[in-house]
Coordinates of C-alpha atoms and ligand atoms in Angstrom, one line a residue:
M49 CA -109.5 12.3 -5.0
V50 CA -108.5 11.6 -1.4
K51 CA -106.5 8.4 -2.4
K52 CA -104.5 10.7 -5.1
N53 CA -103.9 13.3 -2.1
R54 CA -102.6 10.7 -0.1
T55 CA -100.3 9.2 -2.8
L56 CA -99.0 12.5 -3.3
F57 CA -98.5 12.9 0.6
F58 CA -96.5 9.7 0.7
I59 CA -94.1 10.7 -2.6
L60 CA -93.6 14.0 -0.5
L61 CA -92.8 12.1 2.7
I62 CA -90.4 10.0 0.9
S63 CA -88.8 12.8 -0.9
L64 CA -88.2 14.9 2.3
H65 CA -86.7 11.7 3.9
F66 CA -84.4 11.0 1.1
I67 CA -83.4 14.7 0.9
A68 CA -83.0 14.7 4.8
F69 CA -81.1 11.4 4.8
N70 CA -78.6 12.7 2.2
S71 CA -77.9 16.2 3.5
C72 CA -77.2 14.5 7.0
K73 CA -75.0 12.1 5.5
Q74 CA -73.2 15.2 3.7
T75 CA -72.5 17.0 6.8
N76 CA -71.4 13.6 8.8
N77 CA -69.6 11.8 5.9
P78 CA -66.6 10.9 6.1
Y79 CA -66.6 11.7 9.9
Q80 CA -69.2 11.6 12.9
I81 CA -69.0 15.1 14.1
E82 CA -69.9 16.4 17.6
K83 CA -70.5 20.0 18.0
D84 CA -71.3 20.0 21.9
I85 CA -70.5 17.1 24.5
V86 CA -70.0 17.4 28.2
V87 CA -67.1 15.1 29.7
S88 CA -65.8 14.8 33.2
K89 CA -62.1 14.3 32.7
A90 CA -60.5 15.8 29.5
G91 CA -61.5 17.0 26.2
I92 CA -60.7 18.9 23.1
S93 CA -62.1 20.8 20.1
T94 CA -60.4 21.5 17.0
A95 CA -61.2 22.5 13.3
H96 CA -60.7 19.0 11.9
P97 CA -62.2 15.4 13.6
S98 CA -58.9 13.7 12.8
A99 CA -56.8 16.5 14.7
T100 CA -59.4 16.0 17.5
S101 CA -58.9 12.2 17.9
I102 CA -55.1 12.4 17.6
G103 CA -55.2 15.0 20.5
V104 CA -57.8 12.8 22.6
D105 CA -55.4 9.6 22.0
I106 CA -52.6 11.6 23.4
L107 CA -54.8 12.5 26.5
K108 CA -55.7 9.0 27.0
K109 CA -52.2 7.9 26.8
G110 CA -51.4 10.1 29.9
G111 CA -50.2 13.4 27.9
N112 CA -51.4 16.7 29.3
S113 CA -52.9 19.6 27.3
I114 CA -49.2 20.6 26.1
D115 CA -48.5 17.2 24.7
A116 CA -51.9 17.1 23.1
A117 CA -51.6 20.5 21.8
I118 CA -48.4 19.6 19.9
A119 CA -49.9 16.5 18.3
V120 CA -53.0 18.6 17.3
Q121 CA -50.5 21.3 15.6
F122 CA -48.6 18.6 13.8
A123 CA -51.9 16.9 12.8
L124 CA -53.6 19.9 11.6
A125 CA -50.7 20.5 9.4
V126 CA -51.7 17.7 7.4
C127 CA -55.4 17.5 7.8
Y128 CA -56.2 20.9 7.7
P129 CA -53.7 22.5 5.3
V130 CA -56.0 25.7 4.8
A131 CA -54.6 26.9 8.2
G132 CA -53.0 24.2 10.1
N133 CA -49.1 24.5 9.5
I134 CA -45.6 23.9 9.9
G135 CA -45.0 26.7 7.7
G136 CA -46.7 29.3 9.7
G137 CA -46.9 30.6 13.4
G138 CA -49.3 31.1 16.2
F139 CA -49.8 31.9 19.8
M140 CA -50.6 29.9 22.8
V141 CA -52.1 30.6 26.2
Y142 CA -51.3 27.9 29.0
R143 CA -52.6 27.7 32.4
D144 CA -50.9 25.1 34.5
E145 CA -52.6 23.2 37.4
N146 CA -51.6 25.8 40.1
G147 CA -53.4 28.6 38.1
E148 CA -50.3 29.9 36.5
A149 CA -51.0 31.4 33.2
I150 CA -48.3 32.1 30.4
T151 CA -48.1 32.5 26.8
L152 CA -46.0 31.2 24.1
D153 CA -45.3 33.5 21.1
F154 CA -44.4 31.5 17.9
R155 CA -45.5 34.2 15.5
E156 CA -43.5 34.5 12.1
K157 CA -40.9 37.3 11.6
A158 CA -39.8 39.5 8.9
P159 CA -36.7 37.8 7.0
L160 CA -33.2 39.6 7.8
L161 CA -33.4 41.0 4.1
A162 CA -36.9 42.4 4.4
T163 CA -37.3 46.3 4.2
E164 CA -40.0 48.9 5.0
K165 CA -41.0 49.6 1.4
M166 CA -40.7 46.2 -0.2
Y167 CA -44.4 46.0 -1.4
Q168 CA -44.2 49.6 -2.7
D169 CA -43.3 50.7 -6.3
E170 CA -41.0 53.8 -7.0
K171 CA -43.8 55.9 -6.6
G172 CA -44.6 54.8 -3.2
E173 CA -47.7 52.9 -4.5
I174 CA -48.8 49.6 -3.0
I175 CA -47.9 46.7 -5.6
K176 CA -51.1 44.6 -5.6
G177 CA -50.7 41.0 -4.2
L178 CA -47.1 41.1 -3.4
S179 CA -47.8 40.9 0.5
T180 CA -50.5 38.2 0.0
E181 CA -49.6 35.7 -2.6
G182 CA -46.1 34.4 -3.7
I183 CA -42.8 33.8 -2.3
L184 CA -42.5 37.5 -1.0
A185 CA -45.3 37.2 1.3
V186 CA -43.6 34.6 3.4
G187 CA -42.5 35.1 6.9
V188 CA -39.9 33.2 8.9
P189 CA -42.1 30.2 10.2
G190 CA -42.6 29.8 13.8
S191 CA -44.5 26.8 14.5
V192 CA -41.9 24.0 14.6
A193 CA -39.7 26.2 17.0
G194 CA -42.9 26.9 19.2
M195 CA -43.8 23.3 19.4
E196 CA -40.4 22.2 20.7
A197 CA -40.1 25.1 23.3
A198 CA -43.6 23.9 24.6
F199 CA -42.4 20.3 24.6
E200 CA -39.2 21.2 26.6
K201 CA -41.0 23.3 29.3
Y202 CA -44.2 21.5 29.9
S203 CA -44.4 18.1 28.3
K204 CA -45.7 15.2 30.7
L205 CA -45.0 12.6 28.4
K206 CA -41.7 13.7 27.7
N207 CA -41.7 11.5 24.4
W208 CA -41.5 13.7 21.3
E209 CA -41.7 10.7 18.8
I210 CA -45.3 9.9 20.2
L211 CA -46.6 13.4 19.6
V212 CA -45.3 13.8 16.1
Q213 CA -45.9 10.1 14.8
P214 CA -49.6 10.3 14.2
A215 CA -49.1 13.4 11.8
V216 CA -46.5 11.4 9.9
E217 CA -49.0 8.7 9.8
L218 CA -51.8 11.0 8.6
A219 CA -49.6 12.4 5.7
E220 CA -48.2 9.1 4.6
N221 CA -51.7 7.1 4.7
G222 CA -53.9 9.9 3.9
F223 CA -57.0 11.3 5.4
K224 CA -60.6 11.7 3.9
L225 CA -61.7 15.0 2.6
T226 CA -64.7 16.6 4.0
A227 CA -67.1 18.3 1.4
N228 CA -65.9 21.5 2.4
Q229 CA -62.3 20.7 1.9
A230 CA -62.6 19.2 -1.5
K231 CA -64.7 22.3 -2.5
N232 CA -61.9 24.6 -0.9
L233 CA -59.1 22.7 -2.5
N234 CA -60.7 22.5 -6.0
S235 CA -61.5 26.5 -5.7
S236 CA -57.8 27.5 -4.8
K237 CA -56.3 25.0 -7.4
E238 CA -55.4 27.8 -9.8
K239 CA -53.6 29.7 -7.4
F240 CA -51.6 26.8 -6.4
I241 CA -50.7 26.1 -9.9
R242 CA -50.0 29.9 -10.7
N243 CA -47.6 29.9 -7.5
N244 CA -46.1 26.5 -8.0
P245 CA -45.6 25.9 -11.9
N246 CA -44.4 22.5 -12.7
L247 CA -45.0 21.0 -9.2
E248 CA -46.8 17.6 -9.1
S249 CA -48.6 17.6 -5.7
P250 CA -51.9 16.9 -4.2
F251 CA -52.6 20.6 -4.1
T252 CA -52.3 20.9 -8.0
Q253 CA -53.7 17.6 -9.2
S254 CA -56.0 17.7 -12.5
T255 CA -58.6 15.6 -11.1
P256 CA -61.0 17.6 -8.9
H257 CA -61.2 16.4 -5.1
K258 CA -64.3 14.9 -3.9
E259 CA -65.8 14.3 -0.5
G260 CA -64.2 11.1 1.2
D261 CA -61.1 11.0 -1.2
L262 CA -57.8 10.0 0.5
F263 CA -55.6 13.0 0.4
I264 CA -52.2 11.7 0.8
Q265 CA -49.0 13.8 1.4
K266 CA -45.8 11.8 0.9
E267 CA -43.4 14.6 0.9
L268 CA -45.1 16.4 3.8
A269 CA -44.7 12.9 5.7
N270 CA -41.0 13.0 5.0
T271 CA -40.5 16.4 6.3
L272 CA -42.6 15.4 9.4
R273 CA -40.1 12.5 9.9
Q274 CA -37.3 14.9 10.1
I275 CA -39.0 16.8 12.7
L276 CA -39.9 13.6 14.5
K277 CA -36.1 12.9 14.4
N278 CA -34.5 16.0 15.2
K279 CA -37.3 18.3 16.5
A280 CA -37.2 21.9 15.3
K281 CA -33.5 21.3 13.9
G282 CA -34.8 18.9 11.6
F283 CA -37.2 21.7 10.2
Y284 CA -34.8 24.8 10.2
S285 CA -31.6 23.0 9.3
G286 CA -30.2 20.0 7.7
E287 CA -32.1 18.7 4.3
I288 CA -35.5 20.6 4.9
G289 CA -34.0 23.8 6.0
S290 CA -31.4 23.9 3.1
T291 CA -34.0 23.1 0.6
L292 CA -36.2 25.9 1.6
V293 CA -33.3 28.3 1.4
A294 CA -32.7 26.8 -2.1
Q295 CA -36.2 27.3 -3.0
M296 CA -36.2 31.1 -1.7
K297 CA -33.1 31.8 -3.7
A298 CA -34.3 30.2 -6.9
S299 CA -37.7 32.1 -6.9
G300 CA -36.8 35.5 -5.5
G301 CA -37.7 35.0 -1.9
L302 CA -35.9 36.5 1.2
I303 CA -35.5 33.8 3.7
T304 CA -31.9 32.6 4.3
Q305 CA -30.4 30.1 6.3
N306 CA -29.6 33.1 8.9
D307 CA -33.1 33.6 9.3
L308 CA -33.9 29.8 9.9
D309 CA -31.2 29.6 12.3
S310 CA -31.8 32.6 14.4
Y311 CA -35.8 31.9 14.7
E312 CA -36.8 31.7 18.3
S313 CA -40.4 31.5 19.8
K314 CA -40.6 33.6 23.2
W315 CA -42.4 32.8 26.4
R316 CA -44.4 36.1 27.6
N317 CA -46.6 37.1 30.3
P318 CA -50.2 37.3 29.3
I319 CA -52.2 40.3 29.3
S320 CA -54.2 39.5 32.4
F321 CA -57.2 41.5 33.8
E322 CA -60.3 41.5 36.1
Y323 CA -64.0 41.7 34.8
K324 CA -66.3 41.4 37.6
D325 CA -65.4 38.0 39.3
Y326 CA -63.6 36.9 36.3
T327 CA -59.8 36.9 35.7
I328 CA -58.9 36.8 31.6
H329 CA -55.6 35.8 30.5
S330 CA -55.0 36.6 26.8
M331 CA -52.4 37.3 24.3
P332 CA -49.9 40.3 24.6
P333 CA -48.1 42.0 21.6
P334 CA -47.2 41.3 18.9
S335 CA -50.9 40.2 19.0
S336 CA -53.4 43.1 19.7
G337 CA -55.8 40.6 21.0
G338 CA -55.4 40.8 24.6
I339 CA -54.9 44.6 24.7
I340 CA -58.3 45.2 22.8
L341 CA -60.2 42.4 24.6
A342 CA -59.2 44.3 27.8
Q343 CA -60.5 47.4 26.2
L344 CA -63.8 45.9 25.2
F345 CA -64.6 44.6 28.9
N346 CA -63.4 47.6 30.7
A347 CA -65.7 49.7 28.3
V348 CA -68.8 47.6 29.2
D349 CA -67.9 47.2 33.0
D350 CA -70.7 49.4 34.2
H351 CA -73.2 48.6 31.6
Q352 CA -76.6 47.0 32.5
F353 CA -77.0 44.1 29.9
Q354 CA -80.5 44.2 28.4
G355 CA -80.1 40.8 26.3
F356 CA -78.6 39.0 23.6
H357 CA -78.4 41.3 20.5
S358 CA -80.3 43.9 21.9
T359 CA -80.1 47.3 20.4
E360 CA -78.6 48.9 23.5
D361 CA -76.2 46.2 24.1
M362 CA -75.1 46.1 20.5
H363 CA -74.7 49.8 20.6
I364 CA -72.3 50.1 23.3
I365 CA -70.3 47.1 22.0
I366 CA -70.0 48.7 18.5
E367 CA -68.9 51.9 19.9
A368 CA -66.1 50.2 22.0
E369 CA -65.0 48.2 19.2
K370 CA -64.6 51.5 17.3
R371 CA -62.3 53.0 19.8
A372 CA -60.2 49.9 20.7
Y373 CA -59.7 49.4 17.1
S374 CA -58.7 53.1 16.2
D375 CA -56.2 52.5 19.2
R376 CA -55.0 49.4 17.5
A377 CA -54.2 51.1 14.3
H378 CA -52.0 53.8 16.0
F379 CA -50.4 51.9 19.0
M380 CA -49.8 48.5 18.2
G381 CA -46.9 46.4 16.7
D382 CA -44.2 44.5 17.8
A383 CA -43.3 45.6 21.3
D384 CA -39.7 44.0 21.1
F385 CA -39.2 46.9 18.6
F386 CA -41.3 49.8 19.7
P387 CA -42.8 50.7 23.2
I388 CA -46.5 50.0 23.4
P389 CA -48.2 51.6 26.4
V390 CA -49.9 48.4 27.5
D391 CA -50.8 49.2 31.1
E392 CA -52.3 52.6 30.1
L393 CA -54.4 51.3 27.3
T394 CA -55.6 48.2 29.3
S395 CA -56.5 50.4 32.5
K396 CA -59.8 51.1 33.5
E397 CA -59.3 55.0 33.8
Y398 CA -58.0 55.1 30.1
M399 CA -61.3 53.5 28.6
D400 CA -63.6 55.5 30.7
I401 CA -62.0 58.4 29.1
R402 CA -62.1 56.9 25.6
M403 CA -65.8 56.2 26.3
S404 CA -66.5 59.6 27.8
N405 CA -68.0 60.9 24.4
F406 CA -70.0 57.8 24.0
S407 CA -73.9 58.5 23.7
S408 CA -76.4 55.9 24.1
E409 CA -78.4 57.6 21.4
M410 CA -76.2 58.1 18.7
A411 CA -73.4 56.3 16.8
S412 CA -70.1 58.2 16.4
L413 CA -68.6 58.7 13.0
S414 CA -65.3 56.6 12.5
D415 CA -63.7 59.5 10.9
S416 CA -64.4 61.6 14.2
I417 CA -62.7 58.9 16.3
E418 CA -59.0 59.5 16.8
H419 CA -56.8 57.1 18.5
G420 CA -56.7 58.1 22.3
T421 CA -53.8 60.0 24.0
I422 CA -51.3 58.8 26.2
E423 CA -48.3 60.5 27.9
S424 CA -45.5 59.0 26.9
E425 CA -59.9 34.5 5.8
E426 CA -57.9 31.4 7.6
T427 CA -56.4 30.7 10.7
T428 CA -57.4 27.8 13.3
H429 CA -58.0 27.6 16.9
F430 CA -57.9 24.7 19.4
S431 CA -59.1 24.3 22.9
I432 CA -57.9 21.7 25.3
V433 CA -58.3 20.6 29.0
D434 CA -56.6 17.4 30.5
E435 CA -57.1 15.5 33.5
Y436 CA -54.3 17.2 35.6
G437 CA -56.1 20.6 35.4
T438 CA -54.1 22.2 32.8
A439 CA -55.5 23.9 29.8
V440 CA -54.2 25.2 26.3
S441 CA -55.8 27.8 24.2
L442 CA -53.9 27.8 20.8
T443 CA -54.4 29.9 17.8
T444 CA -52.4 29.1 14.7
T445 CA -52.1 30.2 11.0
L446 CA -50.5 30.8 7.6
N447 CA -52.8 33.9 7.5
G448 CA -54.9 33.6 4.3
A449 CA -56.4 30.3 3.2
Y450 CA -53.4 28.2 2.3
G451 CA -50.9 31.3 3.1
S452 CA -49.1 32.4 0.2
K453 CA -50.1 29.3 -1.8
V454 CA -46.6 28.4 -2.2
I455 CA -45.7 24.8 -1.5
A456 CA -42.2 24.6 0.0
D457 CA -40.4 21.7 -1.7
G458 CA -40.9 19.5 1.6
G459 CA -44.5 19.5 0.7
Y460 CA -45.7 21.9 3.3
L461 CA -47.4 25.3 2.8
L462 CA -45.8 28.5 3.5
N463 CA -47.7 31.7 5.1
N464 CA -48.3 34.8 3.8
E465 CA -48.0 36.7 7.1
M466 CA -46.0 39.6 5.9
D467 CA -49.2 41.2 4.9
D468 CA -50.1 41.6 8.7
F469 CA -47.5 44.5 8.6
S470 CA -48.3 47.9 7.3
S471 CA -47.1 47.7 3.7
R472 CA -47.3 51.6 4.0
V473 CA -48.6 53.6 6.8
G474 CA -52.3 53.7 6.7
F475 CA -52.8 51.3 3.8
P476 CA -55.4 48.6 4.9
N477 CA -54.1 45.0 4.7
M478 CA -56.4 42.1 3.8
Y479 CA -58.5 42.1 6.4
G480 CA -59.0 46.0 5.9
L481 CA -56.9 46.9 8.9
V482 CA -54.8 49.9 9.0
G483 CA -51.6 50.4 10.8
A484 CA -48.9 53.0 11.8
E485 CA -45.1 53.3 11.8
V486 CA -45.0 51.0 14.9
N487 CA -46.1 48.1 12.7
K488 CA -44.1 49.2 9.6
I489 CA -41.7 46.2 8.0
E490 CA -38.2 45.9 9.8
P491 CA -35.9 42.8 9.7
E492 CA -36.7 40.3 12.2
K493 CA -39.6 42.0 13.6
R494 CA -42.9 40.3 14.1
M495 CA -46.0 41.6 12.4
L496 CA -49.3 42.6 14.5
S497 CA -51.7 40.1 15.0
S498 CA -55.4 40.0 16.0
M499 CA -55.2 36.3 17.5
T500 CA -56.6 36.0 20.9
P501 CA -56.5 32.7 22.4
T502 CA -57.9 33.1 25.8
I503 CA -58.4 31.4 29.1
I504 CA -60.7 32.8 31.8
E505 CA -61.0 31.9 35.5
Y506 CA -64.2 32.4 37.8
K507 CA -63.1 33.2 41.4
G508 CA -59.7 31.7 40.8
E509 CA -61.0 28.7 39.1
L510 CA -60.4 27.5 35.7
F511 CA -63.8 28.7 33.8
M512 CA -63.3 28.8 30.0
V513 CA -60.9 28.0 27.3
I514 CA -61.7 30.0 24.1
G515 CA -60.6 31.2 20.6
T516 CA -61.1 31.7 17.0
P517 CA -59.8 32.5 13.6
G518 CA -61.2 35.4 11.7
G519 CA -58.4 37.9 11.1
S520 CA -59.7 41.4 12.4
T521 CA -62.9 39.6 13.6
I522 CA -61.1 37.3 16.0
I523 CA -61.3 39.7 19.1
T524 CA -64.7 40.9 18.6
S525 CA -65.8 37.1 18.1
V526 CA -64.0 36.2 21.4
F527 CA -65.5 39.1 23.2
Q528 CA -69.0 38.3 22.3
A529 CA -68.6 34.6 23.1
C530 CA -67.6 35.7 26.5
I531 CA -70.1 38.2 27.1
N532 CA -72.8 35.3 25.9
V533 CA -71.7 33.2 28.6
M534 CA -71.0 35.7 31.3
E535 CA -73.8 38.0 30.9
Y536 CA -76.6 36.1 28.8
E537 CA -75.7 33.0 30.7
M538 CA -75.6 30.9 27.5
P539 CA -74.2 27.4 27.4
M540 CA -70.7 27.0 25.6
A541 CA -72.2 25.5 22.4
E542 CA -75.0 28.2 22.1
A543 CA -72.4 31.0 22.9
I544 CA -70.2 29.8 20.0
H545 CA -73.0 29.0 17.5
S546 CA -74.8 32.1 17.8
C547 CA -74.7 34.9 15.3
R548 CA -71.8 37.4 15.6
F549 CA -71.2 41.2 14.6
H550 CA -68.2 43.1 14.1
H551 CA -66.8 46.7 13.9
Q552 CA -63.2 47.5 13.6
W553 CA -63.3 51.3 13.3
K554 CA -62.6 51.4 9.6
P555 CA -64.3 50.7 7.4
K556 CA -67.2 52.5 9.0
E557 CA -69.8 49.6 8.8
V558 CA -71.1 47.2 11.4
F559 CA -70.8 43.7 9.9
Y560 CA -73.2 40.9 10.7
E561 CA -73.5 37.3 9.7
Q562 CA -76.6 36.7 7.1
D563 CA -79.9 36.2 8.9
C564 CA -78.5 37.2 12.1
L565 CA -80.3 40.1 13.4
N566 CA -84.0 40.6 13.6
N567 CA -85.6 43.9 11.9
K568 CA -86.4 45.7 15.3
V569 CA -82.5 45.5 16.1
I570 CA -81.6 46.4 12.7
E571 CA -84.1 49.5 12.7
G572 CA -82.9 50.5 16.3
L573 CA -79.4 50.3 15.3
K574 CA -79.9 52.3 12.0
E575 CA -81.8 54.9 14.2
K576 CA -78.8 55.4 16.2
G577 CA -76.9 56.2 13.2
H578 CA -75.0 52.8 12.4
D579 CA -74.5 51.6 8.9
L580 CA -75.1 47.8 8.8
K581 CA -74.0 45.3 6.1
T582 CA -74.2 41.6 6.1
R583 CA -71.3 39.3 5.4
S584 CA -70.3 35.6 5.4
A585 CA -69.7 33.7 8.4
I586 CA -67.5 35.2 11.2
G587 CA -65.0 33.0 12.8
R588 CA -64.8 29.2 13.8
M589 CA -64.7 29.0 17.7
E590 CA -63.7 26.3 19.5
G591 CA -64.6 26.7 23.4
I592 CA -64.6 24.8 26.7
L593 CA -66.5 25.7 29.5
V594 CA -66.2 24.4 33.1
T595 CA -69.8 23.5 34.7
K596 CA -71.1 21.7 37.5
K597 CA -72.1 19.0 35.0
G598 CA -68.4 18.6 33.8
Y599 CA -66.4 20.1 30.9
E600 CA -68.8 21.5 28.1
I601 CA -66.7 21.1 25.0
A602 CA -68.2 22.9 21.9
A603 CA -67.1 23.1 18.4
D604 CA -68.4 25.8 16.1
N605 CA -71.1 24.6 13.7
R606 CA -69.9 27.1 11.0
G607 CA -67.4 24.1 9.7
D608 CA -66.3 20.7 10.0
D609 CA -65.0 21.1 13.7
H610 CA -65.3 18.4 16.1
A611 CA -65.4 18.2 20.0
A612 CA -64.4 14.9 21.8
G613 CA -63.3 14.1 25.3
Y614 CA -63.9 11.5 28.2
Ligands
DON146 O1 -52.5 37.1 12.8 C1 -53.6 37.7 12.5 O2 -54.3 38.6 13.0 C2 -54.0 37.1 11.2 N1 -53.0 36.5 10.3 C3 -55.1 36.1 11.3 C4 -55.7 35.7 9.9 C5 -57.0 34.7 10.3 O3 -57.4 34.9 11.2 C6 -57.5 34.2 9.1 N2 -58.5 33.5 9.5 N3 -59.8 33.5 9.0

């Protein structure tokens, strides 16, 4: 009997070992993934190991954070096609070695031929799917123009070819798919075929993708070669630009050569504000990120934090989020088109008034919250620090996974960013966000965003570089990661890996990640009148924290994200 039990025990042990070994292989194969490292000089975390390695190589060649960011942006367009892009846009916050912070807006724009009601039928009803899938969902891409602008102003290497070449090679020779990527590509195949009939491409191939398969993109390599030779001109003009315009014309799209010729990225001052001894620099409009982040910090400025995911702390954060997102819906859009009362919205006094009806006992109903009065699911983020003391926080996107699912004739994916406009005032977009007149569609206007690349100083010194994808949840995720570090004193990786929750005013529920909250907190929040709902993973953060030990470089454990440095 004893012998039999022992045999069973060994069989069990061997099986467990086998399962553990294979699941370990699953997560680490085909890449060795690091989620949490400490380095002394420079480091990067991005959503894909190949992009991280390319960025680190550039840093080792003497490049600064801007050089690495450009190389990573182009690399992600190849090895992380679900969100990395040349056919999309994004935002960057940069802090130089002297502590000056500036932001770059390379957000997509509405085409010149776009009209306010282009997604509505004659009765004013929204035509389902038109702003999210297919050729009409596409905004004028901004990424390539943005990378050239960053290069001209801040590159240290001053060698564009060195920055683009790794992406060309990655597209030409292929990269190995992770298990997540293979699964994602397979589940999107129908949509790729629907939007690109008759196209032969690795996205539409009939054989299913598997982990470890080489994903080769010859056409994309050719497009990247044009960009390597002629910078942004190689994308917006010449063969690549005219092919895109011809494709638009042939399939009922709106983008013309005029749109491509007139696209410009813009340098903008950050939204900068103080919280205790911290100075926070984040993205101004057309992103709502910086304004809402300031509002959230202002709302909790006098709060005595009780502990991570305590009922009291969650309650005040949720209540602040409701108020800030109701302001987002009413006040925010492209400030180049419509004045946004940024100073008022980000002032402490304004948030004090907004929180004056806050009750520590009871949740307020979203319907009872109006915007304040004032006179008058894929994106990707990466964080970089270099040896020179500069830092980049950059969030870039096609909007939804693989954007519009339309593959341009140059082998790159086109965004579906037009859905970030209000297709009709009060009609929710794919993230459930509602908007007002200020975010209506107008030619050449940039659509409102939630992307929140952020750089934080502590007593004037670089402290943290942080950001995430996640649509409407981006801002609340960034805020929670900051609070995790600043108030709960978590190291970077823990702050990022910890569970997250989210409220955006409408819908009325507080969303939280599965298995994230203990029963006591759930009951406590319910007692205060909050509606709670579980959901899938919230965000994929990449963060860097400056500590006495060195730079803590952390990559989110919700995906294949990888941290490296030296
Ligand atoms: O700009 C925005 O707010 C959205 N287009 C971001 C989309 C996004 O983060 C999707 N990722 N999960």
